[in-house]
């Protein structure tokens, strides 16, 4: 059975945020999106603990606190480290990918250039996590 997700989207590009939200609106479930423009803002949201996300989707290249710096801090927190974190980026740099997996990410998804391919990847990603048994906080 699929469930609605609380998704923390960490993305500094407004167009990417709009594109992601547009895809989610086409899905049957009413997922809740929490948006952060960078890793620093995301940490502030997470520390308030008003809503603990089921999954975190983040870009690597962001101002203030990039994706790898954010993940390093997240994975050192005894409570937050269990939230599945998925990289959603244009960087196909093997070094970045390896570093992210060493830190403990749940997935690394490249943003395709074609919108139709992007829609397909996001739908599959959300469908997968909406049927996966997640740890409750």
mmCIF file of N, CA and C in Angstrom:
data_model
loop_
_atom_site.group_PDB
_atom_site.id
_atom_site.type_symbol
_atom_site.label_atom_id
_atom_site.label_comp_id
_atom_site.label_asym_id
_atom_site.label_seq_id
_atom_site.Cartn_x
_atom_site.Cartn_y
_atom_site.Cartn_z
ATOM 1 N N UNK A 1 0.837 -1.178 0.000
ATOM 2 C CA UNK A 1 0.000 0.000 0.000
ATOM 3 C C UNK A 1 0.890 1.253 0.000
ATOM 4 N N UNK A 2 0.569 2.196 -0.850
ATOM 5 C CA UNK A 2 1.342 3.431 -0.929
ATOM 6 C C UNK A 2 0.885 4.415 0.130
ATOM 7 N N UNK A 3 1.837 5.171 0.638
ATOM 8 C CA UNK A 3 1.505 6.181 1.629
ATOM 9 C C UNK A 3 2.018 7.540 1.163
ATOM 10 N N UNK A 4 1.421 8.581 1.705
ATOM 11 C CA UNK A 4 1.894 9.936 1.422
ATOM 12 C C UNK A 4 3.176 10.172 2.194
ATOM 13 N N UNK A 5 4.088 10.886 1.565
ATOM 14 C CA UNK A 5 5.391 11.145 2.167
ATOM 15 C C UNK A 5 5.555 12.604 2.558
ATOM 16 N N UNK A 6 6.319 12.829 3.604
ATOM 17 C CA UNK A 6 6.842 14.153 3.923
ATOM 18 C C UNK A 6 8.231 14.194 3.287
ATOM 19 N N UNK A 7 8.397 15.070 2.318
ATOM 20 C CA UNK A 7 9.634 15.135 1.539
ATOM 21 C C UNK A 7 10.318 16.471 1.784
ATOM 22 N N UNK A 8 11.568 16.420 2.235
ATOM 23 C CA UNK A 8 12.373 17.628 2.337
ATOM 24 C C UNK A 8 13.161 17.748 1.041
ATOM 25 N N UNK A 9 12.874 18.792 0.272
ATOM 26 C CA UNK A 9 13.563 19.060 -0.989
ATOM 27 C C UNK A 9 14.542 20.206 -0.750
ATOM 28 N N UNK A 10 15.828 19.910 -0.919
ATOM 29 C CA UNK A 10 16.870 20.918 -0.722
ATOM 30 C C UNK A 10 17.428 21.258 -2.098
ATOM 31 N N UNK A 11 17.031 22.406 -2.600
ATOM 32 C CA UNK A 11 17.363 22.816 -3.970
ATOM 33 C C UNK A 11 17.392 24.334 -4.038
ATOM 34 N N UNK A 12 18.469 24.888 -4.591
ATOM 35 C CA UNK A 12 18.599 26.345 -4.667
ATOM 36 C C UNK A 12 18.075 26.931 -5.969
ATOM 37 N N UNK A 13 17.755 26.098 -6.941
ATOM 38 C CA UNK A 13 17.270 26.563 -8.234
ATOM 39 C C UNK A 13 15.739 26.565 -8.246
ATOM 40 N N UNK A 14 15.145 27.753 -8.331
ATOM 41 C CA UNK A 14 13.678 27.898 -8.270
ATOM 42 C C UNK A 14 12.980 27.133 -9.394
ATOM 43 N N UNK A 15 13.579 27.065 -10.562
ATOM 44 C CA UNK A 15 12.975 26.340 -11.676
ATOM 45 C C UNK A 15 12.930 24.843 -11.372
ATOM 46 N N UNK A 16 13.994 24.320 -10.783
ATOM 47 C CA UNK A 16 14.019 22.898 -10.408
ATOM 48 C C UNK A 16 12.963 22.595 -9.350
ATOM 49 N N UNK A 17 12.773 23.511 -8.414
ATOM 50 C CA UNK A 17 11.750 23.333 -7.372
ATOM 51 C C UNK A 17 10.363 23.305 -8.009
ATOM 52 N N UNK A 18 10.093 24.236 -8.922
ATOM 53 C CA UNK A 18 8.799 24.264 -9.603
ATOM 54 C C UNK A 18 8.575 22.988 -10.424
ATOM 55 N N UNK A 19 9.618 22.542 -11.096
ATOM 56 C CA UNK A 19 9.528 21.330 -11.909
ATOM 57 C C UNK A 19 9.206 20.122 -11.022
ATOM 58 N N UNK A 20 9.881 20.009 -9.894
ATOM 59 C CA UNK A 20 9.637 18.904 -8.965
ATOM 60 C C UNK A 20 8.199 18.942 -8.439
ATOM 61 N N UNK A 21 7.750 20.118 -8.024
ATOM 62 C CA UNK A 21 6.383 20.264 -7.510
ATOM 63 C C UNK A 21 5.341 19.927 -8.584
ATOM 64 N N UNK A 22 5.607 20.300 -9.817
ATOM 65 C CA UNK A 22 4.691 20.008 -10.921
ATOM 66 C C UNK A 22 4.546 18.495 -11.105
ATOM 67 N N UNK A 23 5.645 17.773 -11.042
ATOM 68 C CA UNK A 23 5.593 16.318 -11.186
ATOM 69 C C UNK A 23 4.818 15.700 -10.022
ATOM 70 N N UNK A 24 5.069 16.164 -8.817
ATOM 71 C CA UNK A 24 4.380 15.593 -7.657
ATOM 72 C C UNK A 24 2.878 15.812 -7.701
ATOM 73 N N UNK A 25 2.446 16.907 -8.268
ATOM 74 C CA UNK A 25 1.007 17.175 -8.380
ATOM 75 C C UNK A 25 0.305 16.190 -9.311
ATOM 76 N N UNK A 26 1.047 15.539 -10.195
ATOM 77 C CA UNK A 26 0.447 14.566 -11.109
ATOM 78 C C UNK A 26 0.269 13.195 -10.457
ATOM 79 N N UNK A 27 0.864 13.000 -9.286
ATOM 80 C CA UNK A 27 0.758 11.707 -8.603
ATOM 81 C C UNK A 27 -0.535 11.622 -7.816
ATOM 82 N N UNK A 28 -0.979 10.392 -7.556
ATOM 83 C CA UNK A 28 -2.253 10.175 -6.874
ATOM 84 C C UNK A 28 -2.228 10.590 -5.410
ATOM 85 N N UNK A 29 -1.102 10.436 -4.758
ATOM 86 C CA UNK A 29 -1.029 10.734 -3.328
ATOM 87 C C UNK A 29 -0.677 12.188 -3.082
ATOM 88 N N UNK A 30 -1.112 12.667 -1.953
ATOM 89 C CA UNK A 30 -0.887 14.057 -1.583
ATOM 90 C C UNK A 30 0.372 14.147 -0.712
ATOM 91 N N UNK A 31 1.530 14.159 -1.354
ATOM 92 C CA UNK A 31 2.795 14.234 -0.629
ATOM 93 C C UNK A 31 3.017 15.663 -0.144
ATOM 94 N N UNK A 32 3.627 15.794 1.036
ATOM 95 C CA UNK A 32 3.919 17.115 1.594
ATOM 96 C C UNK A 32 5.373 17.459 1.281
ATOM 97 N N UNK A 33 5.568 18.609 0.662
ATOM 98 C CA UNK A 33 6.909 19.070 0.315
ATOM 99 C C UNK A 33 7.327 20.168 1.285
ATOM 100 N N UNK A 34 8.495 19.989 1.868
ATOM 101 C CA UNK A 34 9.123 21.018 2.691
ATOM 102 C C UNK A 34 10.331 21.475 1.875
ATOM 103 N N UNK A 35 10.417 22.765 1.595
ATOM 104 C CA UNK A 35 11.481 23.264 0.728
ATOM 105 C C UNK A 35 12.543 24.008 1.519
ATOM 106 N N UNK A 36 13.793 23.773 1.129
ATOM 107 C CA UNK A 36 14.928 24.508 1.680
ATOM 108 C C UNK A 36 15.817 24.908 0.505
ATOM 109 N N UNK A 37 16.352 26.124 0.554
ATOM 110 C CA UNK A 37 17.185 26.624 -0.547
ATOM 111 C C UNK A 37 18.629 26.158 -0.478
ATOM 112 N N UNK A 38 19.056 25.678 0.693
ATOM 113 C CA UNK A 38 20.436 25.218 0.851
ATOM 114 C C UNK A 38 20.527 24.324 2.087
ATOM 115 N N UNK A 39 21.690 23.728 2.289
ATOM 116 C CA UNK A 39 21.878 22.811 3.405
ATOM 117 C C UNK A 39 21.733 23.468 4.758
ATOM 118 N N UNK A 40 22.149 24.707 4.866
ATOM 119 C CA UNK A 40 22.045 25.442 6.136
ATOM 120 C C UNK A 40 20.574 25.621 6.526
ATOM 121 N N UNK A 41 19.762 26.044 5.575
ATOM 122 C CA UNK A 41 18.331 26.224 5.817
ATOM 123 C C UNK A 41 17.670 24.883 6.158
ATOM 124 N N UNK A 42 18.096 23.822 5.489
ATOM 125 C CA UNK A 42 17.541 22.486 5.747
ATOM 126 C C UNK A 42 17.859 22.032 7.176
ATOM 127 N N UNK A 43 19.063 22.283 7.644
ATOM 128 C CA UNK A 43 19.423 21.903 9.016
ATOM 129 C C UNK A 43 18.580 22.649 10.035
ATOM 130 N N UNK A 44 18.297 23.912 9.763
ATOM 131 C CA UNK A 44 17.430 24.696 10.646
ATOM 132 C C UNK A 44 16.037 24.069 10.710
ATOM 133 N N UNK A 45 15.506 23.697 9.563
ATOM 134 C CA UNK A 45 14.184 23.058 9.496
ATOM 135 C C UNK A 45 14.193 21.743 10.283
ATOM 136 N N UNK A 46 15.230 20.935 10.074
ATOM 137 C CA UNK A 46 15.310 19.629 10.729
ATOM 138 C C UNK A 46 15.467 19.754 12.243
ATOM 139 N N UNK A 47 16.218 20.743 12.698
ATOM 140 C CA UNK A 47 16.437 20.913 14.143
ATOM 141 C C UNK A 47 15.179 21.382 14.862
ATOM 142 N N UNK A 48 14.274 22.057 14.150
ATOM 143 C CA UNK A 48 13.014 22.482 14.760
ATOM 144 C C UNK A 48 12.124 21.279 15.051
ATOM 145 N N UNK A 49 12.313 20.205 14.295
ATOM 146 C CA UNK A 49 11.600 18.929 14.477
ATOM 147 C C UNK A 49 10.081 19.047 14.479
ATOM 148 N N UNK A 50 9.548 20.084 13.814
ATOM 149 C CA UNK A 50 8.092 20.193 13.671
ATOM 150 C C UNK A 50 7.580 19.086 12.762
ATOM 151 N N UNK A 51 8.282 18.869 11.643
ATOM 152 C CA UNK A 51 7.963 17.774 10.734
ATOM 153 C C UNK A 51 9.276 17.072 10.418
ATOM 154 N N UNK A 52 9.328 15.791 10.740
ATOM 155 C CA UNK A 52 10.503 15.010 10.366
ATOM 156 C C UNK A 52 10.182 14.371 9.006
ATOM 157 N N UNK A 53 10.988 14.669 7.984
ATOM 158 C CA UNK A 53 10.685 14.127 6.659
ATOM 159 C C UNK A 53 10.889 12.616 6.599
ATOM 160 N N UNK A 54 10.130 11.980 5.709
ATOM 161 C CA UNK A 54 10.320 10.555 5.458
ATOM 162 C C UNK A 54 11.546 10.338 4.581
ATOM 163 N N UNK A 55 11.761 11.247 3.634
ATOM 164 C CA UNK A 55 12.944 11.210 2.768
ATOM 165 C C UNK A 55 13.441 12.624 2.536
ATOM 166 N N UNK A 56 14.721 12.714 2.185
ATOM 167 C CA UNK A 56 15.342 13.988 1.831
ATOM 168 C C UNK A 56 15.872 13.861 0.408
ATOM 169 N N UNK A 57 15.511 14.810 -0.444
ATOM 170 C CA UNK A 57 16.059 14.894 -1.796
ATOM 171 C C UNK A 57 16.896 16.162 -1.849
ATOM 172 N N UNK A 58 18.141 16.042 -2.296
ATOM 173 C CA UNK A 58 18.977 17.237 -2.295
ATOM 174 C C UNK A 58 19.911 17.302 -3.483
ATOM 175 N N UNK A 59 20.198 18.527 -3.841
ATOM 176 C CA UNK A 59 21.178 18.825 -4.877
ATOM 177 C C UNK A 59 22.548 18.846 -4.211
ATOM 178 N N UNK A 60 23.598 18.684 -4.989
ATOM 179 C CA UNK A 60 24.955 18.748 -4.435
ATOM 180 C C UNK A 60 25.504 20.163 -4.444
ATOM 181 N N UNK A 61 25.281 20.880 -5.541
ATOM 182 C CA UNK A 61 25.880 22.198 -5.718
ATOM 183 C C UNK A 61 24.936 23.284 -5.227
ATOM 184 N N UNK A 62 25.168 23.702 -3.972
ATOM 185 C CA UNK A 62 24.327 24.737 -3.361
ATOM 186 C C UNK A 62 25.208 25.729 -2.620
ATOM 187 N N UNK A 63 24.705 26.952 -2.435
ATOM 188 C CA UNK A 63 25.465 27.942 -1.667
ATOM 189 C C UNK A 63 25.393 27.646 -0.163
ATOM 190 N N UNK A 64 26.247 28.310 0.594
ATOM 191 C CA UNK A 64 26.326 28.240 2.058
ATOM 192 C C UNK A 64 26.803 26.889 2.561
ATOM 193 N N UNK A 65 26.034 25.853 2.320
ATOM 194 C CA UNK A 65 26.382 24.506 2.771
ATOM 195 C C UNK A 65 26.023 23.559 1.626
ATOM 196 N N UNK A 66 27.019 22.989 0.972
ATOM 197 C CA UNK A 66 26.710 22.144 -0.186
ATOM 198 C C UNK A 66 26.169 20.784 0.262
ATOM 199 N N UNK A 67 25.794 19.960 -0.696
ATOM 200 C CA UNK A 67 25.169 18.682 -0.399
ATOM 201 C C UNK A 67 26.030 17.751 0.430
ATOM 202 N N UNK A 68 27.309 17.658 0.122
ATOM 203 C CA UNK A 68 28.204 16.760 0.863
ATOM 204 C C UNK A 68 28.401 17.260 2.281
ATOM 205 N N UNK A 69 28.554 18.565 2.461
ATOM 206 C CA UNK A 69 28.689 19.127 3.815
ATOM 207 C C UNK A 69 27.415 18.881 4.626
ATOM 208 N N UNK A 70 26.264 19.079 3.986
ATOM 209 C CA UNK A 70 24.989 18.838 4.655
ATOM 210 C C UNK A 70 24.876 17.375 5.093
ATOM 211 N N UNK A 71 25.179 16.454 4.181
ATOM 212 C CA UNK A 71 25.082 15.025 4.488
ATOM 213 C C UNK A 71 26.005 14.620 5.638
ATOM 214 N N UNK A 72 27.186 15.177 5.660
ATOM 215 C CA UNK A 72 28.139 14.865 6.728
ATOM 216 C C UNK A 72 27.568 15.251 8.086
ATOM 217 N N UNK A 73 26.956 16.415 8.177
ATOM 218 C CA UNK A 73 26.336 16.862 9.427
ATOM 219 C C UNK A 73 25.126 15.990 9.754
ATOM 220 N N UNK A 74 24.283 15.736 8.763
ATOM 221 C CA UNK A 74 23.072 14.933 8.957
ATOM 222 C C UNK A 74 23.405 13.541 9.486
ATOM 223 N N UNK A 75 24.374 12.877 8.889
ATOM 224 C CA UNK A 75 24.697 11.498 9.247
ATOM 225 C C UNK A 75 25.419 11.390 10.588
ATOM 226 N N UNK A 76 25.817 12.515 11.169
ATOM 227 C CA UNK A 76 26.410 12.507 12.509
ATOM 228 C C UNK A 76 25.384 12.797 13.594
ATOM 229 N N UNK A 77 24.132 13.016 13.213
ATOM 230 C CA UNK A 77 23.050 13.257 14.171
ATOM 231 C C UNK A 77 22.373 11.918 14.485
ATOM 232 N N UNK A 78 22.288 11.577 15.761
ATOM 233 C CA UNK A 78 21.767 10.261 16.167
ATOM 234 C C UNK A 78 20.326 10.001 15.765
ATOM 235 N N UNK A 79 19.524 11.032 15.583
ATOM 236 C CA UNK A 79 18.128 10.844 15.190
ATOM 237 C C UNK A 79 17.956 11.010 13.679
ATOM 238 N N UNK A 80 18.511 12.078 13.141
ATOM 239 C CA UNK A 80 18.292 12.418 11.734
ATOM 240 C C UNK A 80 19.038 11.520 10.751
ATOM 241 N N UNK A 81 20.061 10.824 11.214
ATOM 242 C CA UNK A 81 20.869 10.014 10.296
ATOM 243 C C UNK A 81 20.098 8.878 9.634
ATOM 244 N N UNK A 82 18.943 8.523 10.193
ATOM 245 C CA UNK A 82 18.157 7.425 9.629
ATOM 246 C C UNK A 82 17.232 7.853 8.494
ATOM 247 N N UNK A 83 17.117 9.142 8.250
ATOM 248 C CA UNK A 83 16.257 9.609 7.158
ATOM 249 C C UNK A 83 16.952 9.297 5.829
ATOM 250 N N UNK A 84 16.291 8.532 4.959
ATOM 251 C CA UNK A 84 16.911 8.236 3.659
ATOM 252 C C UNK A 84 17.153 9.526 2.875
ATOM 253 N N UNK A 85 18.382 9.687 2.417
ATOM 254 C CA UNK A 85 18.769 10.880 1.662
ATOM 255 C C UNK A 85 19.148 10.470 0.253
ATOM 256 N N UNK A 86 18.516 11.127 -0.713
ATOM 257 C CA UNK A 86 18.725 10.805 -2.121
ATOM 258 C C UNK A 86 19.251 12.051 -2.829
ATOM 259 N N UNK A 87 20.368 11.890 -3.502
ATOM 260 C CA UNK A 87 20.942 12.993 -4.266
ATOM 261 C C UNK A 87 20.174 13.106 -5.577
ATOM 262 N N UNK A 88 19.776 14.328 -5.909
ATOM 263 C CA UNK A 88 19.086 14.635 -7.166
ATOM 264 C C UNK A 88 19.878 15.771 -7.804
ATOM 265 N N UNK A 89 20.740 15.431 -8.758
ATOM 266 C CA UNK A 89 21.719 16.393 -9.243
ATOM 267 C C UNK A 89 22.030 16.218 -10.722
ATOM 268 N N UNK A 90 22.716 17.209 -11.273
ATOM 269 C CA UNK A 90 23.214 17.111 -12.643
ATOM 270 C C UNK A 90 24.660 16.617 -12.659
ATOM 271 N N UNK A 91 25.283 16.509 -11.493
ATOM 272 C CA UNK A 91 26.692 16.115 -11.409
ATOM 273 C C UNK A 91 26.861 14.606 -11.565
ATOM 274 N N UNK A 92 27.520 14.217 -12.649
ATOM 275 C CA UNK A 92 27.835 12.805 -12.811
ATOM 276 C C UNK A 92 29.301 12.549 -12.470
ATOM 277 N N UNK A 93 29.859 13.419 -11.637
ATOM 278 C CA UNK A 93 31.233 13.294 -11.178
ATOM 279 C C UNK A 93 31.348 12.049 -10.295
ATOM 280 N N UNK A 94 32.157 11.095 -10.720
ATOM 281 C CA UNK A 94 32.297 9.824 -9.999
ATOM 282 C C UNK A 94 32.806 10.043 -8.568
ATOM 283 N N UNK A 95 33.694 11.025 -8.392
ATOM 284 C CA UNK A 95 34.234 11.326 -7.056
ATOM 285 C C UNK A 95 33.113 11.788 -6.121
ATOM 286 N N UNK A 96 32.222 12.664 -6.611
ATOM 287 C CA UNK A 96 31.080 13.115 -5.808
ATOM 288 C C UNK A 96 30.182 11.935 -5.438
ATOM 289 N N UNK A 97 29.900 11.101 -6.423
ATOM 290 C CA UNK A 97 29.017 9.957 -6.203
ATOM 291 C C UNK A 97 29.605 9.018 -5.138
ATOM 292 N N UNK A 98 30.871 8.709 -5.261
ATOM 293 C CA UNK A 98 31.544 7.823 -4.314
ATOM 294 C C UNK A 98 31.535 8.418 -2.905
ATOM 295 N N UNK A 99 31.821 9.701 -2.807
ATOM 296 C CA UNK A 99 31.823 10.377 -1.508
ATOM 297 C C UNK A 99 30.444 10.324 -0.863
ATOM 298 N N UNK A 100 29.407 10.545 -1.642
ATOM 299 C CA UNK A 100 28.036 10.510 -1.118
ATOM 300 C C UNK A 100 27.671 9.120 -0.607
ATOM 301 N N UNK A 101 28.028 8.088 -1.354
ATOM 302 C CA UNK A 101 27.724 6.732 -0.900
ATOM 303 C C UNK A 101 28.528 6.372 0.351
ATOM 304 N N UNK A 102 29.764 6.866 0.461
ATOM 305 C CA UNK A 102 30.571 6.634 1.672
ATOM 306 C C UNK A 102 29.898 7.256 2.891
ATOM 307 N N UNK A 103 29.286 8.427 2.704
ATOM 308 C CA UNK A 103 28.604 9.133 3.796
ATOM 309 C C UNK A 103 27.339 8.381 4.207
ATOM 310 N N UNK A 104 26.695 7.704 3.259
ATOM 311 C CA UNK A 104 25.529 6.900 3.603
ATOM 312 C C UNK A 104 24.230 7.299 2.933
ATOM 313 N N UNK A 105 24.301 7.739 1.684
ATOM 314 C CA UNK A 105 23.066 8.096 0.983
ATOM 315 C C UNK A 105 22.290 6.843 0.587
ATOM 316 N N UNK A 106 21.010 7.032 0.310
ATOM 317 C CA UNK A 106 20.139 5.934 -0.110
ATOM 318 C C UNK A 106 20.048 5.839 -1.632
ATOM 319 N N UNK A 107 20.495 6.855 -2.344
ATOM 320 C CA UNK A 107 20.432 6.826 -3.796
ATOM 321 C C UNK A 107 21.042 8.064 -4.419
ATOM 322 N N UNK A 108 21.387 7.950 -5.686
ATOM 323 C CA UNK A 108 22.003 9.042 -6.451
ATOM 324 C C UNK A 108 21.315 9.078 -7.802
ATOM 325 N N UNK A 109 20.518 10.097 -8.046
ATOM 326 C CA UNK A 109 19.728 10.199 -9.270
ATOM 327 C C UNK A 109 20.204 11.404 -10.078
ATOM 328 N N UNK A 110 20.558 11.147 -11.334
ATOM 329 C CA UNK A 110 20.949 12.236 -12.225
ATOM 330 C C UNK A 110 19.709 12.864 -12.840
ATOM 331 N N UNK A 111 19.665 14.191 -12.846
ATOM 332 C CA UNK A 111 18.561 14.903 -13.494
ATOM 333 C C UNK A 111 18.786 14.842 -15.003
ATOM 334 N N UNK A 112 17.884 14.202 -15.729
ATOM 335 C CA UNK A 112 18.051 14.143 -17.185
ATOM 336 C C UNK A 112 17.705 15.481 -17.835
ATOM 337 N N UNK A 113 18.167 15.675 -19.044
ATOM 338 C CA UNK A 113 17.902 16.918 -19.764
ATOM 339 C C UNK A 113 16.462 16.991 -20.266
ATOM 340 N N UNK A 114 15.929 15.875 -20.750
ATOM 341 C CA UNK A 114 14.569 15.872 -21.290
ATOM 342 C C UNK A 114 13.552 15.843 -20.152
ATOM 343 N N UNK A 115 12.556 16.714 -20.252
ATOM 344 C CA UNK A 115 11.539 16.811 -19.203
ATOM 345 C C UNK A 115 10.798 15.490 -19.005
ATOM 346 N N UNK A 116 10.478 14.801 -20.086
ATOM 347 C CA UNK A 116 9.751 13.525 -19.988
ATOM 348 C C UNK A 116 10.551 12.503 -19.187
ATOM 349 N N UNK A 117 11.867 12.485 -19.379
ATOM 350 C CA UNK A 117 12.727 11.566 -18.632
ATOM 351 C C UNK A 117 12.781 11.964 -17.154
ATOM 352 N N UNK A 118 12.793 13.269 -16.894
ATOM 353 C CA UNK A 118 12.784 13.766 -15.520
ATOM 354 C C UNK A 118 11.502 13.315 -14.812
ATOM 355 N N UNK A 119 10.358 13.493 -15.472
ATOM 356 C CA UNK A 119 9.070 13.091 -14.908
ATOM 357 C C UNK A 119 9.095 11.605 -14.566
ATOM 358 N N UNK A 120 9.580 10.801 -15.488
ATOM 359 C CA UNK A 120 9.641 9.353 -15.286
ATOM 360 C C UNK A 120 10.504 8.993 -14.071
ATOM 361 N N UNK A 121 11.673 9.603 -13.946
ATOM 362 C CA UNK A 121 12.574 9.296 -12.823
ATOM 363 C C UNK A 121 11.977 9.721 -11.491
ATOM 364 N N UNK A 122 11.391 10.907 -11.444
ATOM 365 C CA UNK A 122 10.821 11.389 -10.181
ATOM 366 C C UNK A 122 9.635 10.517 -9.765
ATOM 367 N N UNK A 123 8.786 10.170 -10.707
ATOM 368 C CA UNK A 123 7.640 9.306 -10.385
ATOM 369 C C UNK A 123 8.110 7.969 -9.827
ATOM 370 N N UNK A 124 9.089 7.358 -10.459
ATOM 371 C CA UNK A 124 9.609 6.066 -9.982
ATOM 372 C C UNK A 124 10.229 6.202 -8.599
ATOM 373 N N UNK A 125 10.974 7.267 -8.400
ATOM 374 C CA UNK A 125 11.623 7.504 -7.114
ATOM 375 C C UNK A 125 10.585 7.648 -5.996
ATOM 376 N N UNK A 126 9.579 8.463 -6.223
ATOM 377 C CA UNK A 126 8.543 8.697 -5.211
ATOM 378 C C UNK A 126 7.698 7.443 -5.000
ATOM 379 N N UNK A 127 7.371 6.748 -6.071
ATOM 380 C CA UNK A 127 6.599 5.507 -5.934
ATOM 381 C C UNK A 127 7.361 4.481 -5.104
ATOM 382 N N UNK A 128 8.651 4.364 -5.344
ATOM 383 C CA UNK A 128 9.462 3.417 -4.567
ATOM 384 C C UNK A 128 9.427 3.759 -3.077
ATOM 385 N N UNK A 129 9.699 5.004 -2.754
ATOM 386 C CA UNK A 129 9.772 5.379 -1.337
ATOM 387 C C UNK A 129 8.402 5.398 -0.670
ATOM 388 N N UNK A 130 7.333 5.513 -1.448
ATOM 389 C CA UNK A 130 5.997 5.512 -0.841
ATOM 390 C C UNK A 130 5.517 4.090 -0.518
ATOM 391 N N UNK A 131 6.211 3.061 -1.020
ATOM 392 C CA UNK A 131 5.856 1.687 -0.642
ATOM 393 C C UNK A 131 6.889 1.052 0.281
ATOM 394 N N UNK A 132 8.005 1.739 0.498
ATOM 395 C CA UNK A 132 9.072 1.215 1.351
ATOM 396 C C UNK A 132 8.724 1.455 2.817
ATOM 397 N N UNK A 133 9.013 0.465 3.645
ATOM 398 C CA UNK A 133 8.798 0.617 5.085
ATOM 399 C C UNK A 133 9.903 1.511 5.633
ATOM 400 N N UNK A 134 9.497 2.626 6.220
ATOM 401 C CA UNK A 134 10.452 3.591 6.744
ATOM 402 C C UNK A 134 10.452 3.554 8.267
ATOM 403 N N UNK A 135 11.579 3.925 8.852
ATOM 404 C CA UNK A 135 11.688 3.981 10.317
ATOM 405 C C UNK A 135 10.909 5.201 10.808
ATOM 406 N N UNK A 136 10.036 4.997 11.793
ATOM 407 C CA UNK A 136 9.300 6.124 12.383
ATOM 408 C C UNK A 136 10.176 6.800 13.418
ATOM 409 N N UNK A 137 10.113 8.108 13.437
ATOM 410 C CA UNK A 137 10.923 8.861 14.398
ATOM 411 C C UNK A 137 10.276 8.874 15.757
#
